[in-house]
Amino acid sequence: MSTVTPLNLQVRPITAADNPLIAQVIRDVSAEFGLTADRGYTVSDPQLDHLFELYSEANSAYWIVEHEGRVVGGGGVAPLACSAPDICELQKMYFLPQVRGLGLARELALQAMDYARQRGFRRCYLETTGSLTRAIKLYESLGFTLIDEAMGCTGHVDCEVRMLKQL
C-alpha cells in the first residue's frame, strides 16, 4: 500500500532497489546524532544493507518515504527476537532533516502498529537513545511508556531508552 502525502511525499513498501538508499539515510542520520557503530547502534547491524530481505520475513514490514523520487526516510516493524511471540518491535525509524516535523514518523509508526495488530501482536517494543528527544516525545504521545529492562536480543547495547506499548 502506498500513501501520497503533502509536498510530493510518498510512503510505500520497501523494494530491493531501496537497500543502498535507505542504508545511506540511516548512516547519515546516525552520524548527525553521533550514533556510531562502535557503540552498538543501528549502523552496526549486519543487515543494514539488506533491509528489503530482512523485512520480507514473516510478520515484518518496512516502509520507505520518498520525496520527488528520492528516499528521505523509513521505518518498520518486525517480531522482537528472543521474546514472546506476541511482541513486535518498532524498528529503524530514520528521517532526513528536510522531512522532519511533517508528521511522517507518526504516520509511519501508526501504520506499523496497525500492521502488527492485524498480525496478532499485542505489544510493541522499541529502543532509542536519550539524545533523540523529539522521537521520545513522539513515542510517548503514541502511548509508549518507559520500561526499565531491555527486552529481546536486539544487540543495541547503548540504546538506554526502552519503551513498550499495548496494542
Short mmCIF file of C-alpha atoms in Angstrom, two decimals:
data_model
loop_
_atom_site.label_atom_id
_atom_site.label_comp_id
_atom_site.label_asym_id
_atom_site.label_seq_id
_atom_site.Cartn_x
_atom_site.Cartn_y
_atom_site.Cartn_z
CA MET A 1 0.00 0.00 0.00
CA SER A 2 1.33 3.41 -0.96
CA THR A 3 0.21 6.63 0.62
CA VAL A 4 0.57 10.04 -1.01
CA THR A 5 1.18 12.83 1.47
CA PRO A 6 1.54 16.60 1.04
CA LEU A 7 4.65 18.11 -0.55
CA ASN A 8 5.10 15.31 -3.10
CA LEU A 9 5.89 12.77 -0.39
CA GLN A 10 5.05 9.11 -0.84
CA VAL A 11 5.07 6.32 1.73
CA ARG A 12 5.42 2.86 0.19
CA PRO A 13 6.75 -0.62 1.00
CA ILE A 14 10.49 -1.13 0.63
CA THR A 15 11.89 -2.72 -2.54
CA ALA A 16 15.27 -4.36 -3.14
CA ALA A 17 16.38 -1.27 -5.08
CA ASP A 18 15.91 0.80 -1.90
CA ASN A 19 18.54 -1.12 0.08
CA PRO A 20 21.54 1.17 -0.56
CA LEU A 21 19.40 4.31 -0.45
CA ILE A 22 17.76 3.73 2.94
CA ALA A 23 21.05 2.39 4.34
CA GLN A 24 22.65 5.72 3.42
CA VAL A 25 19.79 7.67 5.05
CA ILE A 26 20.28 5.64 8.24
CA ARG A 27 24.05 6.21 8.15
CA ASP A 28 23.62 9.96 7.55
CA VAL A 29 21.07 10.44 10.34
CA SER A 30 23.11 8.28 12.71
CA ALA A 31 26.22 10.37 12.02
CA GLU A 32 24.21 13.57 12.57
CA PHE A 33 23.31 12.41 16.08
CA GLY A 34 26.61 10.67 16.92
CA LEU A 35 25.08 7.20 16.88
CA THR A 36 28.17 5.23 15.92
CA ALA A 37 28.63 1.55 15.08
CA ASP A 38 31.21 1.03 17.83
CA ARG A 39 28.51 1.82 20.39
CA GLY A 40 26.04 -0.76 19.08
CA TYR A 41 23.60 1.49 17.26
CA THR A 42 21.71 0.52 14.09
CA VAL A 43 24.66 1.40 11.86
CA SER A 44 26.38 -1.70 13.29
CA ASP A 45 23.56 -4.05 12.24
CA PRO A 46 24.92 -6.60 9.76
CA GLN A 47 21.64 -6.49 7.81
CA LEU A 48 21.65 -2.69 7.33
CA ASP A 49 22.45 -3.04 3.64
CA HIS A 50 19.79 -5.73 3.17
CA LEU A 51 16.63 -4.29 4.72
CA PHE A 52 14.36 -5.47 1.90
CA GLU A 53 15.40 -9.05 2.58
CA LEU A 54 15.12 -8.59 6.35
CA TYR A 55 11.62 -7.16 6.18
CA SER A 56 10.48 -9.79 3.68
CA GLU A 57 10.40 -12.21 6.62
CA ALA A 58 7.03 -13.25 8.05
CA ASN A 59 5.16 -10.60 10.06
CA SER A 60 7.70 -7.92 9.15
CA ALA A 61 7.32 -4.77 7.07
CA TYR A 62 9.32 -1.66 6.23
CA TRP A 63 8.07 1.49 4.55
CA ILE A 64 10.09 4.00 2.57
CA VAL A 65 9.37 7.73 2.46
CA GLU A 66 10.15 9.32 -0.89
CA HIS A 67 10.24 13.00 -1.77
CA GLU A 68 10.15 13.66 -5.50
CA GLY A 69 11.66 10.23 -6.16
CA ARG A 70 14.40 10.50 -3.52
CA VAL A 71 14.44 8.23 -0.44
CA VAL A 72 14.33 10.54 2.60
CA GLY A 73 13.30 8.19 5.40
CA GLY A 74 11.72 5.00 6.53
CA GLY A 75 10.56 2.82 9.39
CA GLY A 76 9.42 -0.69 10.07
CA VAL A 77 8.16 -3.36 12.40
CA ALA A 78 9.14 -6.97 12.99
CA PRO A 79 8.78 -9.66 15.64
CA LEU A 80 11.05 -8.92 18.60
CA ALA A 81 13.85 -11.50 18.52
CA CYS A 82 14.25 -13.73 21.60
CA SER A 83 10.91 -12.73 23.11
CA ALA A 84 7.30 -13.79 23.46
CA PRO A 85 5.55 -14.30 20.11
CA ASP A 86 3.04 -11.51 20.81
CA ILE A 87 5.72 -8.78 20.98
CA CYS A 88 6.86 -6.83 17.94
CA GLU A 89 9.49 -4.12 17.69
CA LEU A 90 9.19 -0.74 16.00
CA GLN A 91 12.48 -0.51 14.13
CA LYS A 92 14.78 1.72 12.12
CA MET A 93 12.74 4.93 12.11
CA TYR A 94 15.03 7.42 10.37
CA PHE A 95 14.22 10.65 8.51
CA LEU A 96 16.42 13.24 6.82
CA PRO A 97 16.18 16.78 8.26
CA GLN A 98 14.11 18.21 5.39
CA VAL A 99 11.14 15.93 6.16
CA ARG A 100 11.18 16.07 9.95
CA GLY A 101 8.29 17.81 11.65
CA LEU A 102 5.77 16.90 8.94
CA GLY A 103 4.11 14.09 10.88
CA LEU A 104 5.70 11.32 8.83
CA ALA A 105 7.17 9.48 11.82
CA ARG A 106 3.76 9.49 13.50
CA GLU A 107 2.08 8.24 10.32
CA LEU A 108 4.67 5.52 9.83
CA ALA A 109 4.55 4.39 13.47
CA LEU A 110 0.74 4.20 13.38
CA GLN A 111 0.87 2.27 10.11
CA ALA A 112 3.44 -0.14 11.58
CA MET A 113 1.37 -0.71 14.73
CA ASP A 114 -1.78 -1.32 12.67
CA TYR A 115 0.14 -3.83 10.58
CA ALA A 116 1.39 -5.56 13.76
CA ARG A 117 -2.05 -5.59 15.38
CA GLN A 118 -3.54 -7.22 12.27
CA ARG A 119 -0.95 -9.98 12.60
CA GLY A 120 -1.78 -10.76 16.21
CA PHE A 121 0.88 -8.81 18.06
CA ARG A 122 -0.36 -7.47 21.39
CA ARG A 123 2.63 -5.40 22.48
CA CYS A 124 5.11 -3.18 20.65
CA TYR A 125 8.63 -2.57 21.98
CA LEU A 126 11.21 -0.03 20.88
CA GLU A 127 14.66 1.14 21.81
CA THR A 128 16.17 4.56 21.30
CA THR A 129 18.61 6.88 22.99
CA GLY A 130 18.12 9.89 25.22
CA SER A 131 19.61 12.32 22.71
CA LEU A 132 16.65 11.73 20.38
CA THR A 133 14.28 13.81 22.49
CA ARG A 134 11.79 14.53 19.69
CA ALA A 135 11.48 10.83 18.94
CA ILE A 136 10.89 10.02 22.61
CA LYS A 137 8.16 12.68 22.82
CA LEU A 138 6.52 11.22 19.72
CA TYR A 139 6.58 7.70 21.14
CA GLU A 140 5.13 8.91 24.44
CA SER A 141 2.34 10.71 22.55
CA LEU A 142 1.56 7.40 20.82
CA GLY A 143 1.12 5.65 24.18
CA PHE A 144 4.55 4.10 24.66
CA THR A 145 5.77 4.04 28.25
CA LEU A 146 9.30 3.76 29.58
CA ILE A 147 10.38 0.38 30.93
CA ASP A 148 13.47 -0.42 32.99
CA GLU A 149 14.83 -3.53 31.32
CA ALA A 150 15.70 -4.30 27.72
CA MET A 151 13.59 -6.93 26.02
CA GLY A 152 14.62 -9.42 23.36
CA CYS A 153 18.12 -9.62 21.93
CA THR A 154 18.46 -6.59 19.68
CA GLY A 155 22.19 -6.07 20.22
CA HIS A 156 21.70 -2.31 20.65
CA VAL A 157 23.52 -2.06 23.95
CA ASP A 158 23.72 1.74 24.02
CA CYS A 159 20.01 2.27 23.41
CA GLU A 160 19.28 3.13 27.01
CA VAL A 161 15.68 4.26 26.44
CA ARG A 162 13.32 1.31 26.23
CA MET A 163 9.61 1.67 25.69
CA LEU A 164 6.59 -0.60 25.42
CA LYS A 165 3.01 -0.13 24.24
CA GLN A 166 -0.04 -2.34 24.45
CA LEU A 167 -1.57 -2.76 21.02
#
